[in-house]
């Protein structure tokens, strides 16, 4: 089963188009699943005159997504695969007490209460674009601490080449886990230099409020130059590893989701283009939001492109 096949088409295409498409599908004429991604009827992407981000990338001046949209249109499969499911179901998640286990190639390891893990760290404000591989994006003001500051406390050894992350997996609190939609626990990974990059944020809140459960309370990653699925929610385990860790989406569909998953308009998903995105921001409707051109590394190339020097990013997608 694929990510795309679980998006109700009614949610992403006008009803009439949707119904007509079903006729076509019935007649065996349907093109590509591509159509379901909302790409086929999409107008040419609008070239927007983009406002300038801060040089460090910590703040974008792009129009922000409304809190109501950012907290009601989510991907958090542990609470269901529909975009509205997490907001409906995530109140079942108990976020306190919260313990994070730090393991693997580091001098210091162990289980830590969240407040101890983050003790003495100043929470920073970041305004990041977040682009889902499905082709929509948001602009969200986050609060959190740089992941690097947390990781350094544990003194990773020279064998720590990667960092693996695991989400909470509790079937009693997470009704979406009744389905094997993706391999549980949800897992993700970064190369150590990606994990240590100043843009990589361990977020504890957004819009100046504690993180809503549906957005990954109490602790989630935000990696703004990668597709949204790398930004793993409700983290309970962080492991320093020597080998490249497994990631849930790659385990499910290796041809479609690679380990790196850098936003790249030049590398299409096998079933749809990645050249543009539907920007959910301001007061525009979610379903008919403006389609804008996608930028390499989601617009963070000047900060992160050097991490991938010499790598063929079509191979390492
Ligand atoms: N544990 C967990 N983390 C997850 C997901 C998930 O299903 N489970 N979905 C990912 C995907 S596909 C995206 S696009 C982002 C969405 O983050 P948001 O809902 O806060 O916008 O979360 C990512 N983190
Ligand atoms: Mo996503």
Coordinates of C-alpha atoms and ligand atoms in Angstrom, one line a residue:
X1 CA 0.0 0.0 0.0
X2 CA 1.3 3.4 -0.9
X3 CA 1.1 6.8 0.7
X4 CA -0.8 8.2 -2.2
X5 CA -3.4 5.5 -2.4
X6 CA -4.6 6.3 1.1
X7 CA -5.3 10.0 0.4
X8 CA -9.0 10.2 -0.4
X9 CA -9.1 11.8 -3.8
X10 CA -12.1 13.7 -2.7
X11 CA -9.9 15.6 -0.4
X12 CA -7.5 16.8 -3.1
X13 CA -9.5 17.3 -6.2
X14 CA -12.8 19.2 -6.8
X15 CA -15.7 16.8 -6.4
X16 CA -16.8 17.0 -10.0
X17 CA -13.3 16.1 -11.3
X18 CA -13.1 13.4 -8.8
X19 CA -16.3 11.8 -9.9
X20 CA -15.4 12.1 -13.5
X21 CA -12.1 10.5 -12.9
X22 CA -13.8 7.6 -11.2
X23 CA -15.8 7.1 -14.5
X24 CA -12.5 7.1 -16.4
X25 CA -11.0 4.7 -14.0
X26 CA -14.0 2.5 -14.4
X27 CA -13.6 2.7 -18.1
X28 CA -10.0 1.7 -17.8
X29 CA -8.8 5.0 -19.2
X30 CA -7.4 6.5 -16.1
X31 CA -4.0 7.8 -16.5
X32 CA -1.7 7.5 -13.9
X33 CA -2.1 7.7 -10.3
X34 CA -0.3 10.9 -11.1
X35 CA -3.7 12.4 -11.7
X36 CA -4.8 11.5 -8.2
X37 CA -2.0 13.6 -6.7
X38 CA -3.7 16.6 -8.1
X39 CA -0.9 17.3 -10.5
X40 CA -2.7 16.8 -13.8
X41 CA -5.3 19.5 -13.5
X42 CA -2.8 21.8 -11.8
X43 CA -2.2 25.1 -13.6
X44 CA 1.3 26.1 -14.4
X45 CA 3.0 26.8 -11.1
X46 CA 3.0 30.4 -10.2
X47 CA 6.4 31.9 -10.0
X48 CA 6.2 33.9 -6.8
X49 CA 8.5 36.8 -6.0
X50 CA 9.8 35.2 -2.9
X51 CA 10.7 37.4 0.0
X52 CA 14.2 37.0 1.4
X53 CA 14.9 34.5 4.2
X54 CA 17.3 35.4 6.9
X55 CA 20.8 34.4 5.8
X56 CA 21.0 31.5 8.3
X57 CA 17.7 30.2 7.0
X58 CA 16.2 30.4 10.6
X59 CA 13.4 32.6 9.4
X60 CA 11.5 32.8 6.2
X61 CA 9.5 35.8 5.3
X62 CA 7.0 33.7 3.3
X63 CA 3.3 34.1 4.3
X64 CA 2.6 31.9 7.3
X65 CA 0.2 29.0 7.5
X66 CA -2.7 29.6 9.9
X67 CA -2.5 27.7 13.2
X68 CA -6.0 26.2 12.4
X69 CA -4.6 24.7 9.2
X70 CA -1.3 23.6 10.6
X71 CA -3.1 21.8 13.4
X72 CA -5.9 20.2 11.5
X73 CA -4.3 19.0 8.2
X74 CA -1.7 16.5 9.4
X75 CA 0.2 13.4 8.6
X76 CA 0.6 11.2 11.7
X77 CA -0.3 7.7 10.7
X78 CA -0.3 6.4 14.3
X79 CA -3.6 8.3 14.6
X80 CA -5.0 7.4 11.1
X81 CA -4.1 8.0 7.5
X82 CA -6.7 10.8 6.9
X83 CA -5.5 14.4 7.1
X84 CA -8.1 15.1 9.7
X85 CA -7.5 11.9 11.8
X86 CA -4.6 13.2 13.9
X87 CA -6.5 16.2 15.2
X88 CA -9.5 14.0 16.0
X89 CA -7.5 11.2 17.7
X90 CA -4.3 12.5 19.1
X91 CA -5.8 13.7 22.4
X92 CA -5.4 10.0 23.4
X93 CA -1.6 10.5 23.5
X94 CA -0.3 11.0 27.0
X95 CA 2.7 13.3 26.7
X96 CA 3.6 13.6 30.3
X97 CA 5.6 12.0 31.8
X98 CA 7.8 11.6 28.7
X99 CA 11.0 9.6 28.6
X100 CA 13.6 9.6 25.8
X101 CA 16.1 6.8 25.6
X102 CA 19.6 7.8 24.2
X103 CA 21.5 4.8 22.9
X104 CA 24.4 3.6 20.8
X105 CA 27.7 5.1 19.9
X106 CA 28.1 7.7 22.5
X107 CA 30.0 8.1 25.8
X108 CA 26.9 8.9 27.7
X109 CA 23.6 7.0 27.2
X110 CA 20.5 6.3 29.2
X111 CA 16.8 7.2 29.6
X112 CA 16.0 10.8 30.4
X113 CA 12.8 12.6 31.4
X114 CA 12.2 15.3 28.7
X115 CA 12.7 18.2 31.1
X116 CA 16.1 16.7 32.1
X117 CA 17.0 16.1 28.4
X118 CA 16.5 19.7 27.6
X119 CA 17.5 21.2 30.9
X120 CA 19.2 24.7 30.7
X121 CA 18.6 25.0 27.0
X122 CA 17.2 28.2 25.6
X123 CA 14.2 27.6 23.4
X124 CA 14.7 29.3 20.0
X125 CA 12.2 30.6 17.4
X126 CA 12.4 29.3 13.9
X127 CA 10.1 30.0 10.9
X128 CA 10.5 27.1 8.5
X129 CA 8.9 25.9 5.3
X130 CA 7.8 22.2 5.5
X131 CA 7.1 20.4 2.3
X132 CA 5.3 17.1 2.2
X133 CA 6.3 14.6 -0.5
X134 CA 2.6 14.5 -1.5
X135 CA 3.1 18.0 -2.9
X136 CA 1.7 20.5 -0.3
X137 CA 3.7 22.8 1.9
X138 CA 3.2 25.0 5.0
X139 CA 5.1 27.8 6.7
X140 CA 5.2 27.3 10.4
X141 CA 6.7 29.2 13.4
X142 CA 8.3 26.6 15.6
X143 CA 9.9 26.7 19.0
X144 CA 12.6 24.3 20.0
X145 CA 16.3 23.6 20.5
X146 CA 18.9 22.8 17.9
X147 CA 19.2 19.0 17.8
X148 CA 23.0 19.4 17.7
X149 CA 23.0 21.0 21.2
X150 CA 21.1 18.0 22.6
X151 CA 23.2 15.4 20.8
X152 CA 26.5 16.9 21.9
X153 CA 25.6 16.4 25.6
X154 CA 26.0 12.7 25.0
X155 CA 29.4 12.9 23.4
X156 CA 28.9 10.8 20.3
X157 CA 32.0 8.7 19.5
X158 CA 33.8 8.6 16.1
X159 CA 31.7 5.6 15.2
X160 CA 28.5 7.7 15.3
X161 CA 28.0 8.2 11.6
X162 CA 24.2 8.4 11.7
X163 CA 21.4 9.1 14.1
X164 CA 18.3 7.0 14.2
X165 CA 15.0 8.2 15.7
X166 CA 11.9 6.3 16.8
X167 CA 8.4 7.5 17.6
X168 CA 6.3 6.3 20.4
X169 CA 4.4 3.1 19.5
X170 CA 1.5 2.3 21.8
X171 CA -1.5 0.6 20.3
X172 CA -3.7 1.6 23.2
X173 CA -3.1 5.3 22.7
X174 CA -2.6 5.2 18.9
X175 CA -5.6 3.8 17.0
X176 CA -3.9 4.1 13.6
X177 CA -1.4 1.4 14.7
X178 CA -4.2 -1.1 14.2
X179 CA -3.3 -0.9 10.5
X180 CA 0.1 -1.9 9.2
X181 CA 0.1 1.3 7.0
X182 CA 3.8 1.6 7.6
X183 CA 6.3 -0.3 9.7
X184 CA 5.9 0.6 13.3
X185 CA 7.4 2.1 15.3
X186 CA 7.7 5.0 12.9
X187 CA 11.4 5.5 12.4
X188 CA 13.7 7.9 10.6
X189 CA 17.4 8.7 10.4
X190 CA 19.9 11.4 9.5
X191 CA 23.6 11.4 8.7
X192 CA 25.4 12.8 11.7
X193 CA 26.4 16.0 9.9
X194 CA 22.7 16.5 8.9
X195 CA 21.7 15.9 12.5
X196 CA 24.3 18.4 13.7
X197 CA 23.4 21.1 11.2
X198 CA 22.1 24.3 12.8
X199 CA 18.9 24.2 10.8
X200 CA 17.9 20.8 12.3
X201 CA 15.5 21.6 15.2
X202 CA 14.1 19.4 18.0
X203 CA 10.7 21.2 18.3
X204 CA 8.7 21.5 21.5
X205 CA 6.1 24.0 20.4
X206 CA 4.7 26.0 17.5
X207 CA 3.0 29.4 17.2
X208 CA 4.2 30.2 20.7
X209 CA 2.1 27.3 22.2
X210 CA 3.1 23.9 23.4
X211 CA 3.2 21.4 20.5
X212 CA -0.3 20.1 19.7
X213 CA -0.4 16.4 20.0
X214 CA -1.3 16.0 16.3
X215 CA 1.9 17.9 15.4
X216 CA 4.1 15.5 17.4
X217 CA 4.1 16.5 21.0
X218 CA 6.0 16.7 23.1
X219 CA 9.1 16.4 21.0
X220 CA 9.6 16.2 17.2
X221 CA 12.2 16.8 14.6
X222 CA 11.9 19.5 12.0
X223 CA 14.3 19.2 9.1
X224 CA 13.2 22.0 6.7
X225 CA 15.3 21.0 3.6
X226 CA 13.9 17.4 3.5
X227 CA 10.5 16.1 2.7
X228 CA 8.1 16.3 5.7
X229 CA 8.2 12.6 6.5
X230 CA 11.8 13.0 7.8
X231 CA 10.4 15.3 10.5
X232 CA 9.5 12.5 12.9
X233 CA 7.0 13.1 15.7
X234 CA 6.7 12.2 19.3
X235 CA 10.2 10.9 19.6
X236 CA 11.0 8.3 22.4
X237 CA 14.3 6.9 21.2
X238 CA 17.5 8.4 19.7
X239 CA 20.3 6.0 18.7
X240 CA 23.8 6.9 17.4
X241 CA 24.7 4.3 14.8
X242 CA 27.7 3.4 12.6
X243 CA 25.5 2.0 9.8
X244 CA 22.8 3.9 7.9
X245 CA 19.6 3.2 9.9
X246 CA 16.3 1.9 8.4
X247 CA 13.5 4.4 7.8
X248 CA 9.8 3.5 7.8
X249 CA 9.0 4.9 4.3
X250 CA 12.1 3.4 2.7
X251 CA 11.2 0.0 4.2
X252 CA 7.7 0.3 2.8
X253 CA 8.6 1.6 -0.7
X254 CA 12.3 1.7 -1.4
X255 CA 11.9 2.8 -5.0
X256 CA 9.9 5.8 -3.9
X257 CA 11.5 7.0 -0.7
X258 CA 15.2 7.1 -0.2
X259 CA 17.2 7.6 2.9
X260 CA 18.2 11.2 2.0
X261 CA 14.8 12.6 0.9
X262 CA 16.1 16.1 0.2
X263 CA 13.5 18.2 -1.4
X264 CA 14.4 18.1 -5.1
X265 CA 12.2 19.5 -7.9
X266 CA 14.4 17.7 -10.5
X267 CA 13.8 14.2 -9.1
X268 CA 10.2 13.2 -9.5
X269 CA 8.5 10.7 -7.3
X270 CA 8.0 7.7 -9.5
X271 CA 4.3 8.4 -9.6
X272 CA 4.2 12.2 -9.7
X273 CA 6.2 15.3 -10.3
X274 CA 7.9 17.1 -7.5
X275 CA 8.4 20.3 -9.5
X276 CA 5.7 22.3 -7.7
X277 CA 3.8 22.4 -4.5
X278 CA 0.4 23.6 -3.2
X279 CA 1.3 26.2 -0.6
X280 CA -1.2 26.2 2.3
X281 CA -0.8 29.7 3.8
X282 CA -2.7 32.7 4.7
X283 CA -6.4 32.7 4.2
X284 CA -6.4 30.8 0.9
X285 CA -8.5 27.6 0.9
X286 CA -6.5 24.5 1.6
X287 CA -7.7 22.6 -1.5
X288 CA -7.2 25.3 -4.1
X289 CA -4.1 26.9 -2.6
X290 CA -1.6 28.5 -5.0
X291 CA 0.7 26.1 -6.7
X292 CA 4.2 27.4 -6.6
X293 CA 7.5 26.1 -8.0
X294 CA 9.5 23.9 -5.6
X295 CA 13.0 25.0 -4.8
X296 CA 16.0 22.7 -4.5
X297 CA 16.5 21.8 -0.8
X298 CA 13.2 23.5 -0.2
X299 CA 14.9 26.9 -0.5
X300 CA 17.7 26.0 2.0
X301 CA 20.4 25.3 -0.6
X302 CA 22.8 28.0 0.5
X303 CA 22.8 26.5 4.0
X304 CA 22.9 22.8 3.2
X305 CA 24.0 22.1 -0.4
X306 CA 27.6 21.7 0.8
X307 CA 26.7 18.7 2.9
X308 CA 26.1 16.8 -0.4
X309 CA 29.1 17.9 -2.4
X310 CA 30.2 15.2 -4.8
X311 CA 27.0 13.1 -4.3
X312 CA 24.8 12.2 -7.2
X313 CA 21.5 13.4 -5.8
X314 CA 19.5 11.4 -8.4
X315 CA 21.1 8.2 -7.0
X316 CA 21.0 9.3 -3.4
X317 CA 17.4 10.6 -3.5
Ligands
LIG1 N1 5.6 9.5 14.0 C1 5.3 10.1 12.8 N2 5.9 11.2 12.4 C2 5.6 11.7 11.2 C3 4.6 11.2 10.4 C4 3.9 10.0 10.9 O1 3.0 9.5 10.2 N3 4.3 9.5 12.1 N4 4.3 11.8 9.2 C5 5.4 12.6 8.6 C6 4.9 13.4 7.4 S1 4.6 12.5 6.0 C7 4.8 14.7 7.4 S2 4.4 15.6 5.9 C8 5.0 15.5 8.6 C9 3.7 16.4 8.9 O2 3.9 17.3 10.0 P1 2.7 18.2 10.4 O3 1.5 17.4 10.5 O4 3.1 18.8 11.7 O5 2.6 19.3 9.4 O6 5.2 14.7 9.8 C10 6.0 13.6 9.6 N5 6.3 12.9 10.8
LIG2 MO1 4.5 14.0 4.2

